[in-house]
mmCIF file of C-alpha atoms in Angstrom:
data_model
loop_
_atom_site.group_PDB
_atom_site.id
_atom_site.type_symbol
_atom_site.label_atom_id
_atom_site.label_comp_id
_atom_site.label_asym_id
_atom_site.label_seq_id
_atom_site.Cartn_x
_atom_site.Cartn_y
_atom_site.Cartn_z
ATOM 1 C CA MET Z 1 48.961 -15.795 89.282
ATOM 2 C CA GLU Z 2 51.654 -17.673 91.206
ATOM 3 C CA LEU Z 3 55.252 -16.511 90.832
ATOM 4 C CA ARG Z 4 56.305 -19.806 89.269
ATOM 5 C CA GLU Z 5 53.738 -19.621 86.481
ATOM 6 C CA LEU Z 6 54.462 -15.934 85.953
ATOM 7 C CA ALA Z 7 58.200 -16.641 85.691
ATOM 8 C CA ALA Z 8 57.533 -19.359 83.101
ATOM 9 C CA ASP Z 9 55.557 -16.875 81.002
ATOM 10 C CA ALA Z 10 58.344 -14.320 81.395
ATOM 11 C CA TYR Z 11 60.939 -16.810 80.193
ATOM 12 C CA VAL Z 12 58.946 -17.627 77.054
ATOM 13 C CA TYR Z 13 58.225 -13.960 76.405
ATOM 14 C CA GLY Z 14 61.782 -12.760 77.045
ATOM 15 C CA PHE Z 15 63.835 -15.619 75.593
ATOM 16 C CA PRO Z 16 63.942 -14.188 72.031
ATOM 17 C CA LEU Z 17 65.241 -10.844 73.328
ATOM 18 C CA VAL Z 18 67.900 -12.379 75.569
ATOM 19 C CA PHE Z 19 69.051 -14.879 72.939
ATOM 20 C CA ASP Z 20 69.005 -12.387 70.061
ATOM 21 C CA VAL Z 21 70.871 -9.620 71.885
ATOM 22 C CA GLY Z 22 73.355 -12.184 73.147
ATOM 23 C CA GLN Z 23 74.076 -13.201 69.556
ATOM 24 C CA ILE Z 24 74.439 -9.568 68.497
ATOM 25 C CA ASP Z 25 77.041 -9.125 71.222
ATOM 26 C CA ARG Z 26 78.799 -12.334 70.130
ATOM 27 C CA PHE Z 27 78.985 -11.222 66.495
ATOM 28 C CA VAL Z 28 80.415 -7.832 67.449
ATOM 29 C CA ARG Z 29 83.022 -9.201 69.847
ATOM 30 C CA GLU Z 30 84.206 -12.431 68.235
ATOM 31 C CA GLY Z 31 82.261 -13.263 65.080
ATOM 32 C CA VAL Z 32 80.803 -16.654 64.193
ATOM 33 C CA GLY Z 33 82.290 -19.274 61.876
ATOM 34 C CA ASP Z 34 84.130 -17.652 58.983
ATOM 35 C CA LEU Z 35 82.441 -14.322 59.744
ATOM 36 C CA PRO Z 36 84.912 -12.213 61.741
ATOM 37 C CA GLY Z 37 83.883 -9.972 64.575
ATOM 38 C CA ALA Z 38 82.974 -6.514 63.303
ATOM 39 C CA PRO Z 39 82.057 -3.247 65.043
ATOM 40 C CA PHE Z 40 78.501 -2.002 65.045
ATOM 41 C CA ASN Z 41 77.351 -0.512 61.733
ATOM 42 C CA THR Z 42 79.907 -2.533 59.746
ATOM 43 C CA PHE Z 43 79.348 -5.588 57.542
ATOM 44 C CA ALA Z 44 81.214 -8.824 58.200
ATOM 45 C CA HIS Z 45 81.437 -10.913 55.019
ATOM 46 C CA GLY Z 46 81.700 -14.670 54.607
ATOM 47 C CA LYS Z 47 84.516 -15.794 52.307
ATOM 48 C CA HIS Z 48 83.792 -19.443 51.525
ATOM 49 C CA LEU Z 49 80.883 -21.744 50.871
ATOM 50 C CA ALA Z 50 80.237 -24.067 53.761
ATOM 51 C CA THR Z 51 81.951 -27.472 53.908
ATOM 52 C CA PRO Z 52 81.952 -30.260 56.528
ATOM 53 C CA LYS Z 53 84.671 -28.302 58.338
ATOM 54 C CA ASP Z 54 81.991 -25.753 59.246
ATOM 55 C CA GLU Z 55 80.256 -27.565 62.074
ATOM 56 C CA PHE Z 56 77.090 -25.479 62.331
ATOM 57 C CA VAL Z 57 73.580 -26.846 62.460
ATOM 58 C CA SER Z 58 71.964 -26.967 58.985
ATOM 59 C CA VAL Z 59 74.570 -24.563 57.603
ATOM 60 C CA ASN Z 60 73.719 -22.936 54.258
ATOM 61 C CA ASN Z 61 75.692 -24.114 51.193
ATOM 62 C CA ASP Z 62 73.860 -21.887 48.666
ATOM 63 C CA THR Z 63 74.829 -18.363 49.644
ATOM 64 C CA LEU Z 64 77.540 -16.322 51.288
ATOM 65 C CA TYR Z 65 76.541 -14.403 54.389
ATOM 66 C CA SER Z 66 77.069 -10.685 54.913
ATOM 67 C CA ILE Z 67 75.934 -9.730 58.408
ATOM 68 C CA ALA Z 68 75.906 -6.371 60.189
ATOM 69 C CA GLN Z 69 74.873 -5.438 63.701
ATOM 70 C CA LEU Z 70 73.223 -2.020 63.858
ATOM 71 C CA ASP Z 71 73.460 0.526 66.665
ATOM 72 C CA LEU Z 72 71.078 3.405 65.956
ATOM 73 C CA SER Z 73 71.227 5.057 69.365
ATOM 74 C CA SER Z 74 73.286 7.943 67.944
ATOM 75 C CA GLY Z 75 71.037 8.423 64.937
ATOM 76 C CA PRO Z 76 70.253 7.034 61.481
ATOM 77 C CA VAL Z 77 72.559 4.793 59.478
ATOM 78 C CA ARG Z 78 72.762 4.956 55.681
ATOM 79 C CA LEU Z 79 72.812 1.664 53.784
ATOM 80 C CA ARG Z 80 74.164 1.339 50.248
ATOM 81 C CA VAL Z 81 73.655 -1.770 48.113
ATOM 82 C CA PRO Z 82 75.267 -2.540 44.741
ATOM 83 C CA ASP Z 83 73.686 -3.608 41.471
ATOM 84 C CA THR Z 84 73.793 -7.418 41.613
ATOM 85 C CA GLY Z 85 72.842 -7.900 37.965
ATOM 86 C CA GLU Z 86 69.735 -9.994 38.727
ATOM 87 C CA ARG Z 87 71.693 -12.234 41.112
ATOM 88 C CA TYR Z 88 69.539 -13.245 44.060
ATOM 89 C CA TYR Z 89 70.287 -11.596 47.372
ATOM 90 C CA VAL Z 90 68.333 -10.614 50.440
ATOM 91 C CA LEU Z 91 69.057 -8.287 53.335
ATOM 92 C CA GLN Z 92 66.777 -9.273 56.189
ATOM 93 C CA PHE Z 93 66.293 -6.766 59.016
ATOM 94 C CA VAL Z 94 65.713 -8.227 62.491
ATOM 95 C CA ASP Z 95 65.011 -6.224 65.653
ATOM 96 C CA ALA Z 96 66.246 -7.050 69.156
ATOM 97 C CA TRP Z 97 63.134 -9.154 69.832
ATOM 98 C CA SER Z 98 63.864 -11.258 66.694
ATOM 99 C CA ASN Z 99 61.065 -9.712 64.607
ATOM 100 C CA ASN Z 100 61.724 -9.538 60.852
ATOM 101 C CA PHE Z 101 60.692 -5.963 60.130
ATOM 102 C CA ALA Z 102 62.097 -5.165 56.657
ATOM 103 C CA TYR Z 103 63.683 -6.685 53.557
ATOM 104 C CA VAL Z 104 65.882 -5.323 50.794
ATOM 105 C CA GLY Z 105 66.797 -7.578 47.886
ATOM 106 C CA LYS Z 106 65.660 -9.220 44.697
ATOM 107 C CA ARG Z 107 62.121 -10.032 45.856
ATOM 108 C CA ALA Z 108 61.518 -6.893 47.880
ATOM 109 C CA THR Z 109 63.261 -4.075 46.019
ATOM 110 C CA GLY Z 110 64.943 -5.559 42.932
ATOM 111 C CA THR Z 111 68.639 -5.930 42.175
ATOM 112 C CA ARG Z 112 69.634 -2.415 41.082
ATOM 113 C CA ALA Z 113 71.949 -0.273 43.215
ATOM 114 C CA GLY Z 114 70.226 1.717 45.925
ATOM 115 C CA GLU Z 115 70.436 3.642 49.185
ATOM 116 C CA TYR Z 116 68.270 3.451 52.285
ATOM 117 C CA LEU Z 117 68.175 5.258 55.617
ATOM 118 C CA ILE Z 118 67.720 3.068 58.694
ATOM 119 C CA VAL Z 119 66.360 5.177 61.538
ATOM 120 C CA PRO Z 120 65.897 4.585 65.295
ATOM 121 C CA PRO Z 121 62.600 4.460 67.199
ATOM 122 C CA GLY Z 122 60.943 7.865 67.449
ATOM 123 C CA TRP Z 123 62.881 9.435 64.553
ATOM 124 C CA SER Z 124 60.869 12.042 62.632
ATOM 125 C CA GLY Z 125 63.363 13.720 60.305
ATOM 126 C CA GLN Z 126 63.463 14.096 56.531
ATOM 127 C CA ALA Z 127 65.333 11.832 54.108
ATOM 128 C CA ASP Z 128 66.298 11.835 50.444
ATOM 129 C CA VAL Z 129 66.098 8.026 50.181
ATOM 130 C CA PRO Z 130 63.620 5.342 51.329
ATOM 131 C CA VAL Z 131 63.432 5.134 55.125
ATOM 132 C CA ILE Z 132 63.403 1.935 57.181
ATOM 133 C CA HIS Z 133 62.171 2.447 60.763
ATOM 134 C CA ALA Z 134 63.833 0.090 63.221
ATOM 135 C CA PRO Z 135 61.667 -0.922 66.210
ATOM 136 C CA THR Z 136 64.695 -1.110 68.547
ATOM 137 C CA ALA Z 137 67.947 0.828 68.863
ATOM 138 C CA VAL Z 138 69.996 -2.258 68.041
ATOM 139 C CA ALA Z 139 69.098 -4.565 65.164
ATOM 140 C CA THR Z 140 70.658 -7.010 62.727
ATOM 141 C CA ILE Z 141 70.991 -7.136 58.958
ATOM 142 C CA VAL Z 142 71.305 -10.737 57.775
ATOM 143 C CA GLY Z 143 72.514 -10.681 54.174
ATOM 144 C CA ARG Z 144 72.595 -13.704 51.880
ATOM 145 C CA ILE Z 145 74.059 -13.562 48.354
ATOM 146 C CA ALA Z 146 73.582 -16.489 45.965
ATOM 147 C CA CYS Z 147 76.810 -18.229 44.946
ATOM 148 C CA ASP Z 148 76.941 -20.801 42.153
ATOM 149 C CA GLY Z 149 79.962 -22.679 43.473
ATOM 150 C CA PRO Z 150 83.662 -22.120 44.159
ATOM 151 C CA ASP Z 151 84.324 -20.628 40.713
ATOM 152 C CA ASP Z 152 81.705 -17.966 41.437
ATOM 153 C CA LEU Z 153 83.284 -16.789 44.702
ATOM 154 C CA PRO Z 154 85.320 -13.904 43.186
ATOM 155 C CA ASN Z 155 82.135 -12.465 41.691
ATOM 156 C CA VAL Z 156 80.393 -12.560 45.061
ATOM 157 C CA PHE Z 157 83.406 -11.025 46.799
ATOM 158 C CA ALA Z 158 83.222 -8.096 44.375
ATOM 159 C CA LEU Z 159 79.555 -7.577 45.213
ATOM 160 C CA GLN Z 160 80.138 -7.811 48.965
ATOM 161 C CA SER Z 161 82.360 -4.746 48.862
ATOM 162 C CA GLY Z 162 79.399 -2.744 47.588
ATOM 163 C CA PHE Z 163 77.304 -3.330 50.721
ATOM 164 C CA THR Z 164 78.218 -0.490 53.075
ATOM 165 C CA LEU Z 165 76.878 1.321 56.147
ATOM 166 C CA ASP Z 166 77.565 4.905 57.241
ATOM 167 C CA GLY Z 167 76.667 5.973 60.770
ATOM 168 C CA GLN Z 168 78.316 6.330 64.148
ATOM 169 C CA PRO Z 169 77.494 3.752 66.832
ATOM 170 C CA GLY Z 170 76.145 4.975 70.143
ATOM 171 C CA ASN Z 171 75.329 3.214 73.403
ATOM 172 C CA GLY Z 172 75.418 -0.324 72.060
ATOM 173 C CA ILE Z 173 74.344 -3.112 74.405
ATOM 174 C CA PRO Z 174 74.284 -2.590 78.193
ATOM 175 C CA ASP Z 175 76.865 -4.837 79.809
ATOM 176 C CA VAL Z 176 75.262 -7.351 82.169
ATOM 177 C CA LYS Z 177 77.013 -9.147 85.010
ATOM 178 C CA ALA Z 178 75.212 -11.511 87.387
ATOM 179 C CA PRO Z 179 75.612 -14.966 88.927
ATOM 180 C CA GLN Z 180 74.795 -17.721 86.442
ATOM 181 C CA ASP Z 181 71.435 -18.585 88.029
ATOM 182 C CA LEU Z 182 70.357 -14.932 87.819
ATOM 183 C CA LEU Z 183 71.928 -14.064 84.465
ATOM 184 C CA PHE Z 184 68.800 -14.597 82.365
ATOM 185 C CA LEU Z 185 66.706 -12.471 84.700
ATOM 186 C CA GLU Z 186 69.250 -9.670 84.832
ATOM 187 C CA ARG Z 187 69.735 -9.670 81.064
ATOM 188 C CA LEU Z 188 66.002 -9.580 80.535
ATOM 189 C CA ARG Z 189 65.594 -6.756 83.046
ATOM 190 C CA ARG Z 190 68.381 -4.628 81.555
ATOM 191 C CA TRP Z 191 67.742 -5.350 77.909
ATOM 192 C CA MET Z 192 63.957 -4.978 78.146
ATOM 193 C CA ALA Z 193 64.559 -1.493 79.557
ATOM 194 C CA ALA Z 194 67.063 -0.646 76.803
ATOM 195 C CA PHE Z 195 64.992 -2.173 73.979
ATOM 196 C CA PRO Z 196 61.349 -1.849 75.071
ATOM 197 C CA PRO Z 197 58.628 -4.228 73.895
ATOM 198 C CA ALA Z 198 56.197 -3.191 71.192
ATOM 199 C CA PRO Z 199 53.536 -0.733 72.415
ATOM 200 C CA ALA Z 200 50.865 -3.410 72.054
ATOM 201 C CA ASP Z 201 52.890 -5.667 74.377
ATOM 202 C CA GLN Z 202 53.293 -3.160 77.181
ATOM 203 C CA ASP Z 203 50.340 -4.375 79.244
ATOM 204 C CA TYR Z 204 51.464 -7.988 78.931
ATOM 205 C CA ALA Z 205 55.020 -7.088 79.963
ATOM 206 C CA ALA Z 206 53.708 -5.102 82.936
ATOM 207 C CA ARG Z 207 52.445 -8.385 84.405
ATOM 208 C CA PHE Z 208 56.056 -9.257 85.225
ATOM 209 C CA ALA Z 209 56.461 -6.489 87.802
ATOM 210 C CA PRO Z 210 56.158 -8.958 90.734
ATOM 211 C CA LEU Z 211 59.266 -10.732 89.389
ATOM 212 C CA GLY Z 212 61.354 -7.561 89.660
ATOM 213 C CA LEU Z 213 61.799 -7.284 85.884
ATOM 214 C CA LEU Z 214 60.521 -3.718 85.790
ATOM 215 C CA ASP Z 215 62.660 -2.494 88.699
ATOM 216 C CA GLY Z 216 65.762 -0.376 88.438
ATOM 217 C CA ARG Z 217 67.559 -2.624 90.916
ATOM 218 C CA PRO Z 218 69.906 -5.428 89.817
ATOM 219 C CA TYR Z 219 69.116 -8.979 90.854
ATOM 220 C CA THR Z 220 71.098 -10.182 93.846
ATOM 221 C CA SER Z 221 68.751 -13.098 94.554
ATOM 222 C CA ALA Z 222 65.499 -14.637 93.339
ATOM 223 C CA ALA Z 223 62.859 -16.715 95.062
ATOM 224 C CA PRO Z 224 63.093 -20.474 94.413
ATOM 225 C CA GLU Z 225 59.695 -20.482 92.725
ATOM 226 C CA ILE Z 226 60.899 -17.858 90.242
ATOM 227 C CA LEU Z 227 63.945 -19.948 89.324
ATOM 228 C CA ALA Z 228 61.732 -23.024 88.998
ATOM 229 C CA GLY Z 229 59.409 -21.056 86.719
ATOM 230 C CA LEU Z 230 62.286 -20.134 84.432
ATOM 231 C CA ALA Z 231 63.081 -23.832 84.072
ATOM 232 C CA ASP Z 232 59.400 -24.493 83.299
ATOM 233 C CA GLY Z 233 59.456 -21.865 80.565
ATOM 234 C CA ARG Z 234 62.597 -23.345 79.064
ATOM 235 C CA GLU Z 235 60.985 -26.788 79.017
ATOM 236 C CA ARG Z 236 57.836 -25.369 77.429
ATOM 237 C CA ILE Z 237 59.911 -24.062 74.520
ATOM 238 C CA GLU Z 238 61.810 -27.335 74.121
ATOM 239 C CA GLN Z 239 58.687 -29.488 74.143
ATOM 240 C CA THR Z 240 56.876 -27.243 71.656
ATOM 241 C CA MET Z 241 59.901 -27.347 69.371
ATOM 242 C CA LYS Z 242 59.985 -31.154 69.446
ATOM 243 C CA ALA Z 243 56.253 -31.431 68.779
ATOM 244 C CA GLY Z 244 56.577 -29.626 65.440
ATOM 245 C CA HIS Z 245 54.077 -27.341 63.747
ATOM 246 C CA GLN Z 246 51.931 -29.468 61.476
ATOM 247 C CA ALA Z 247 51.557 -32.939 59.976
ATOM 248 C CA PRO Z 248 54.250 -33.849 57.408
ATOM 249 C CA VAL Z 249 53.284 -34.097 53.730
ATOM 250 C CA ASN Z 250 54.907 -37.069 51.956
ATOM 251 C CA GLY Z 251 57.322 -37.119 54.884
ATOM 252 C CA TRP Z 252 58.278 -33.452 54.446
ATOM 253 C CA ASP Z 253 57.852 -30.925 57.244
ATOM 254 C CA VAL Z 254 56.870 -27.760 55.363
ATOM 255 C CA ASN Z 255 56.047 -24.742 57.495
ATOM 256 C CA PRO Z 256 56.096 -21.366 55.720
ATOM 257 C CA HIS Z 257 54.607 -19.620 58.774
ATOM 258 C CA ALA Z 258 57.249 -20.235 61.454
ATOM 259 C CA PHE Z 259 58.208 -16.541 61.469
ATOM 260 C CA ASP Z 260 54.776 -14.891 61.399
ATOM 261 C CA TYR Z 261 54.990 -13.667 65.013
ATOM 262 C CA ASN Z 262 55.773 -10.052 64.054
ATOM 263 C CA LEU Z 263 52.411 -8.317 64.503
ATOM 264 C CA ASP Z 264 53.464 -4.685 64.743
ATOM 265 C CA PHE Z 265 56.355 -3.595 62.507
ATOM 266 C CA PHE Z 266 55.966 -3.759 58.747
ATOM 267 C CA GLU Z 267 58.587 -1.772 56.911
ATOM 268 C CA LEU Z 268 59.991 -1.975 53.380
ATOM 269 C CA GLY Z 269 59.687 -5.419 51.787
ATOM 270 C CA THR Z 270 57.387 -7.010 54.380
ATOM 271 C CA LEU Z 271 53.834 -8.158 53.721
ATOM 272 C CA ASP Z 272 51.406 -6.491 56.114
ATOM 273 C CA GLU Z 273 48.656 -9.018 55.493
ATOM 274 C CA ALA Z 274 46.532 -11.231 57.718
ATOM 275 C CA ALA Z 275 47.967 -14.338 56.046
ATOM 276 C CA TRP Z 276 51.402 -13.464 57.473
ATOM 277 C CA ARG Z 277 50.334 -12.528 61.013
ATOM 278 C CA LEU Z 278 49.465 -14.985 63.744
ATOM 279 C CA PRO Z 279 45.905 -14.247 64.928
ATOM 280 C CA ASP Z 280 46.644 -14.793 68.648
ATOM 281 C CA ARG Z 281 49.121 -12.308 70.145
ATOM 282 C CA GLU Z 282 49.820 -14.326 73.277
ATOM 283 C CA GLN Z 283 50.367 -17.494 71.229
ATOM 284 C CA SER Z 284 52.801 -15.536 69.058
ATOM 285 C CA TYR Z 285 55.144 -15.198 72.043
ATOM 286 C CA LEU Z 286 55.636 -18.979 72.192
ATOM 287 C CA VAL Z 287 56.012 -19.257 68.407
ATOM 288 C CA ARG Z 288 58.622 -16.499 68.499
ATOM 289 C CA ALA Z 289 60.538 -18.229 71.293
ATOM 290 C CA VAL Z 290 60.533 -21.583 69.505
ATOM 291 C CA SER Z 291 61.668 -20.002 66.233
ATOM 292 C CA ALA Z 292 64.482 -18.153 68.001
ATOM 293 C CA ARG Z 293 65.574 -21.362 69.702
ATOM 294 C CA ALA Z 294 65.442 -23.523 66.542
ATOM 295 C CA ALA Z 295 66.267 -21.098 63.713
ATOM 296 C CA LEU Z 296 67.230 -17.616 64.842
ATOM 297 C CA TRP Z 297 67.103 -15.056 62.025
ATOM 298 C CA GLY Z 298 65.070 -17.228 59.665
ATOM 299 C CA ASN Z 299 63.185 -15.504 56.852
ATOM 300 C CA HIS Z 300 59.466 -15.106 56.423
ATOM 301 C CA GLY Z 301 58.043 -17.855 54.245
ATOM 302 C CA TYR Z 302 57.409 -15.492 51.356
ATOM 303 C CA GLU Z 303 61.197 -14.961 51.140
ATOM 304 C CA ALA Z 304 62.319 -18.565 51.653
ATOM 305 C CA VAL Z 305 60.871 -21.883 52.816
ATOM 306 C CA TYR Z 306 62.962 -24.685 54.326
ATOM 307 C CA PRO Z 307 61.236 -28.107 54.151
ATOM 308 C CA THR Z 308 62.985 -31.032 55.867
ATOM 309 C CA VAL Z 309 62.501 -34.793 55.635
ATOM 310 C CA ARG Z 310 63.667 -37.535 57.990
ATOM 311 C CA VAL Z 311 61.778 -40.600 56.753
ATOM 312 C CA ASP Z 312 61.132 -42.449 53.497
ATOM 313 C CA SER Z 313 57.742 -43.080 51.872
ATOM 314 C CA ASP Z 314 57.103 -45.918 54.331
ATOM 315 C CA GLY Z 315 57.953 -43.859 57.396
ATOM 316 C CA ARG Z 316 61.391 -45.381 57.966
ATOM 317 C CA GLN Z 317 64.335 -43.253 59.102
ATOM 318 C CA LEU Z 318 66.623 -42.306 56.212
ATOM 319 C CA ASN Z 319 69.937 -44.126 56.484
ATOM 320 C CA GLY Z 320 73.008 -44.473 54.257
ATOM 321 C CA ALA Z 321 72.783 -48.269 54.356
ATOM 322 C CA HIS Z 322 70.120 -47.868 51.637
ATOM 323 C CA SER Z 323 69.765 -46.020 48.347
ATOM 324 C CA TYR Z 324 66.870 -43.618 47.784
ATOM 325 C CA THR Z 325 65.341 -41.675 44.923
ATOM 326 C CA LEU Z 326 63.452 -38.396 44.962
ATOM 327 C CA ARG Z 327 61.545 -37.995 41.709
ATOM 328 C CA PHE Z 328 60.165 -34.582 40.754
ATOM 329 C CA GLU Z 329 57.422 -34.860 38.154
ATOM 330 C CA GLU Z 330 57.100 -31.096 38.553
ATOM 331 C CA LEU Z 331 60.023 -28.990 39.727
ATOM 332 C CA PRO Z 332 59.526 -26.727 42.742
ATOM 333 C CA PRO Z 333 57.974 -23.390 41.698
ATOM 334 C CA VAL Z 334 60.372 -20.648 42.812
ATOM 335 C CA GLY Z 335 61.212 -17.117 41.739
ATOM 336 C CA ALA Z 336 64.916 -17.469 42.515
ATOM 337 C CA PHE Z 337 66.288 -21.019 42.922
ATOM 338 C CA TRP Z 338 65.940 -24.244 44.901
ATOM 339 C CA SER Z 339 68.340 -26.753 46.381
ATOM 340 C CA ILE Z 340 68.537 -29.867 48.571
ATOM 341 C CA THR Z 341 71.337 -30.014 51.135
ATOM 342 C CA MET Z 342 72.415 -33.227 52.848
ATOM 343 C CA TYR Z 343 72.959 -33.304 56.617
ATOM 344 C CA ALA Z 344 74.016 -36.164 58.855
ATOM 345 C CA ALA Z 345 71.767 -36.874 61.833
ATOM 346 C CA PRO Z 346 71.495 -36.093 64.677
ATOM 347 C CA ASP Z 347 73.923 -33.135 64.506
ATOM 348 C CA TYR Z 348 72.782 -31.848 61.067
ATOM 349 C CA TYR Z 349 76.277 -31.129 59.784
ATOM 350 C CA LEU Z 350 77.344 -31.325 56.142
ATOM 351 C CA VAL Z 351 78.604 -34.701 54.914
ATOM 352 C CA ASP Z 352 82.113 -35.324 53.606
ATOM 353 C CA ASN Z 353 82.031 -37.232 50.308
ATOM 354 C CA PRO Z 354 84.299 -38.189 47.378
ATOM 355 C CA ILE Z 355 82.917 -35.645 44.908
ATOM 356 C CA GLY Z 356 82.723 -32.674 47.287
ATOM 357 C CA ARG Z 357 79.004 -32.167 46.703
ATOM 358 C CA TYR Z 358 76.977 -31.016 49.708
ATOM 359 C CA SER Z 359 73.849 -29.827 47.943
ATOM 360 C CA ILE Z 360 72.118 -30.299 44.610
ATOM 361 C CA GLY Z 361 69.544 -28.182 42.830
ATOM 362 C CA ASP Z 362 68.540 -26.259 39.764
ATOM 363 C CA ARG Z 363 71.972 -24.598 39.521
ATOM 364 C CA THR Z 364 74.042 -27.805 39.791
ATOM 365 C CA PRO Z 365 76.286 -28.191 36.701
ATOM 366 C CA GLY Z 366 75.527 -31.307 34.662
ATOM 367 C CA ILE Z 367 72.294 -32.269 36.423
ATOM 368 C CA GLN Z 368 70.244 -34.486 34.085
ATOM 369 C CA HIS Z 369 66.512 -34.329 33.412
ATOM 370 C CA ALA Z 370 64.525 -37.125 31.819
ATOM 371 C CA GLY Z 371 62.964 -36.710 28.399
ATOM 372 C CA ASP Z 372 59.601 -35.862 29.962
ATOM 373 C CA GLY Z 373 61.187 -33.070 32.002
ATOM 374 C CA SER Z 374 61.124 -34.922 35.305
ATOM 375 C CA LEU Z 375 64.137 -34.988 37.595
ATOM 376 C CA THR Z 376 65.284 -37.856 39.812
ATOM 377 C CA ILE Z 377 67.753 -37.219 42.635
ATOM 378 C CA VAL Z 378 69.670 -40.188 44.036
ATOM 379 C CA MET Z 379 70.569 -40.173 47.737
ATOM 380 C CA SER Z 380 72.988 -42.864 48.894
ATOM 381 C CA HIS Z 381 76.245 -43.410 50.729
ATOM 382 C CA GLU Z 382 77.586 -45.745 48.066
ATOM 383 C CA GLU Z 383 78.641 -43.913 44.911
ATOM 384 C CA PRO Z 384 76.405 -44.757 41.921
ATOM 385 C CA ALA Z 385 77.750 -45.403 38.428
ATOM 386 C CA ASP Z 386 76.346 -42.075 37.248
ATOM 387 C CA THR Z 387 76.937 -39.237 39.717
ATOM 388 C CA ALA Z 388 75.225 -36.451 37.745
ATOM 389 C CA ASN Z 389 72.149 -36.466 40.010
ATOM 390 C CA TRP Z 390 73.788 -37.913 43.131
ATOM 391 C CA LEU Z 391 73.454 -36.258 46.506
ATOM 392 C CA PRO Z 392 75.969 -38.142 48.697
ATOM 393 C CA ALA Z 393 74.696 -39.337 52.080
ATOM 394 C CA PRO Z 394 76.520 -40.395 55.237
ATOM 395 C CA ALA Z 395 76.839 -44.038 56.255
ATOM 396 C CA GLY Z 396 74.323 -43.537 59.067
ATOM 397 C CA ASP Z 397 71.093 -41.583 59.569
ATOM 398 C CA PHE Z 398 70.556 -38.390 57.598
ATOM 399 C CA ARG Z 399 68.104 -35.526 57.112
ATOM 400 C CA PRO Z 400 68.017 -33.550 53.842
ATOM 401 C CA MET Z 401 66.721 -29.977 53.789
ATOM 402 C CA MET Z 402 65.269 -28.162 50.801
ATOM 403 C CA ARG Z 403 65.649 -24.435 50.346
ATOM 404 C CA LEU Z 404 63.087 -22.688 48.180
ATOM 405 C CA TYR Z 405 64.108 -19.081 47.581
ATOM 406 C CA MET Z 406 61.252 -16.779 46.598
ATOM 407 C CA PRO Z 407 58.767 -19.679 46.713
ATOM 408 C CA GLY Z 408 55.770 -19.639 44.427
ATOM 409 C CA GLN Z 409 52.224 -19.345 45.711
ATOM 410 C CA ALA Z 410 51.677 -23.073 45.219
ATOM 411 C CA VAL Z 411 54.378 -23.748 47.816
ATOM 412 C CA LEU Z 412 52.896 -21.277 50.255
ATOM 413 C CA ASP Z 413 49.310 -22.499 49.995
ATOM 414 C CA GLY Z 414 50.290 -26.181 50.014
ATOM 415 C CA SER Z 415 48.926 -27.053 46.570
ATOM 416 C CA TYR Z 416 52.460 -27.981 45.463
ATOM 417 C CA ARG Z 417 53.478 -31.163 47.271
ATOM 418 C CA LEU Z 418 57.059 -32.292 47.462
ATOM 419 C CA PRO Z 419 57.457 -35.936 46.384
ATOM 420 C CA PRO Z 420 58.298 -38.661 48.904
ATOM 421 C CA VAL Z 421 61.778 -40.113 49.313
ATOM 422 C CA VAL Z 422 61.553 -43.720 48.056
ATOM 423 C CA ARG Z 423 63.867 -46.483 49.242
ATOM 424 C CA GLU Z 424 65.144 -48.613 46.378
#
C-alpha cells in the first residue's frame, strides 16, 4: 500500500483518539463553557441551563452536565452516586478512543444511591462493590441530570454534590510538542503508545509501522505523501459526515446506531448484543471517526436518540418567515422524557426569544393537549396568540432537534415515525 493511502487510513483510525484525548486535556486545564477546569478524578458541575449566551453547537437545554476526567494509571477510582429519587440521570463512560464502555443511571442501574470501582486495564484485584473495567488508563465520565427548568436548579445542585470520586491521579496525558504540520502524527504516536488500541485492533494498527507511528522516535519531519494522506483522511471523514447515515423519515434524520462502533468493551449498563455492534470492524473505524467529529461523547441509541429535521413536509428548508405545526397523534414512546430544542442554522445555537423558551416537551409547564390526546407544537418566529405550545424560531433558517431519553423499542426499530413539520 502506498504511503499516502496508508496515512489516510491512519488519520481515520487515529482521529477519535487524538480528538478525544485533546478534549480530556482541555477539560482538565481550562474547562468548557460553564464547566470549570477540574483535576483528574474530580467532577466539574454545570450550574445553569443553556441559553443563547452559550454558543455551543446543539447545546443541551434539558439537563445539567457533570463531567469528570479519569486517570487510572495509579490504580482504581471509587465512584459514589446519590439517590436521585427517580429523577433521570446517566453517567456515560467513554475510553480514550471514544468508545462508550459503561453506563450508570436510571436506565442502567436505577436511581438509588450506589458505589462502583473503576479499574485500569489489567487490574485483577478484589472489590466490595460492582467493578467497571476501563479499556484505557484515561477515560471520561459524561454525566447528565434532568432539570425541569430554572426553579429546579437548586434540587439538581444538591444532587450534584453527591457524585464523588476517590482515587489519586497518576501519569495523566503525555505532553506532546511538535510543529503544527506534524502535531497530529506526534500526538497519535505518543497517545497510541500510552493508550493502546483494543487487542483485536493490534494487527490493523501494526500496518502503520511504515509511517513511523510505532517508533519510539519523535517526528521531526514527514514525507509529503504522508502529509497529503492525512489531508485525504480528514476529507474522507468530512464527506462521510455530510452524506449522512440513512434516508430521512418524514424529513427527520433518525439514527440510533451512530455510536455502535464499540466492538470489544461491554461493561456495566451496556448491551452486548449484535444489534448494537457494527458487523464490519474496519468500517467501524470510519463510523467512530465521523461520530467523534460530529458528536463526541454521544450516547448509544438505547440511552438516547437525537432526531433532527431541516425541511418541511414538502422538502423546503425551515425558515422563520413561515409558521409551522408538528402534530403528534401519538406521543414519542420514552422511558424518561422527550423534548424538541430549537436551533438557528447554520450554527445550531439556541434562539433568543420573548418568552425565554428554548425547548418544549413533555415536561413543559402549561403545554396543551387536544381532547383526543394529540399534541400540536407551533414553530414560528412571530409570536402566536396562544403561546402554550409555541416553540419560538429565529427569523431565518432553523433546525429543531428532538431528544428521546430512554427511547422505546418502537423508536429503535423504526416502527414509530415522527410526524412531518407542516408549513401553514
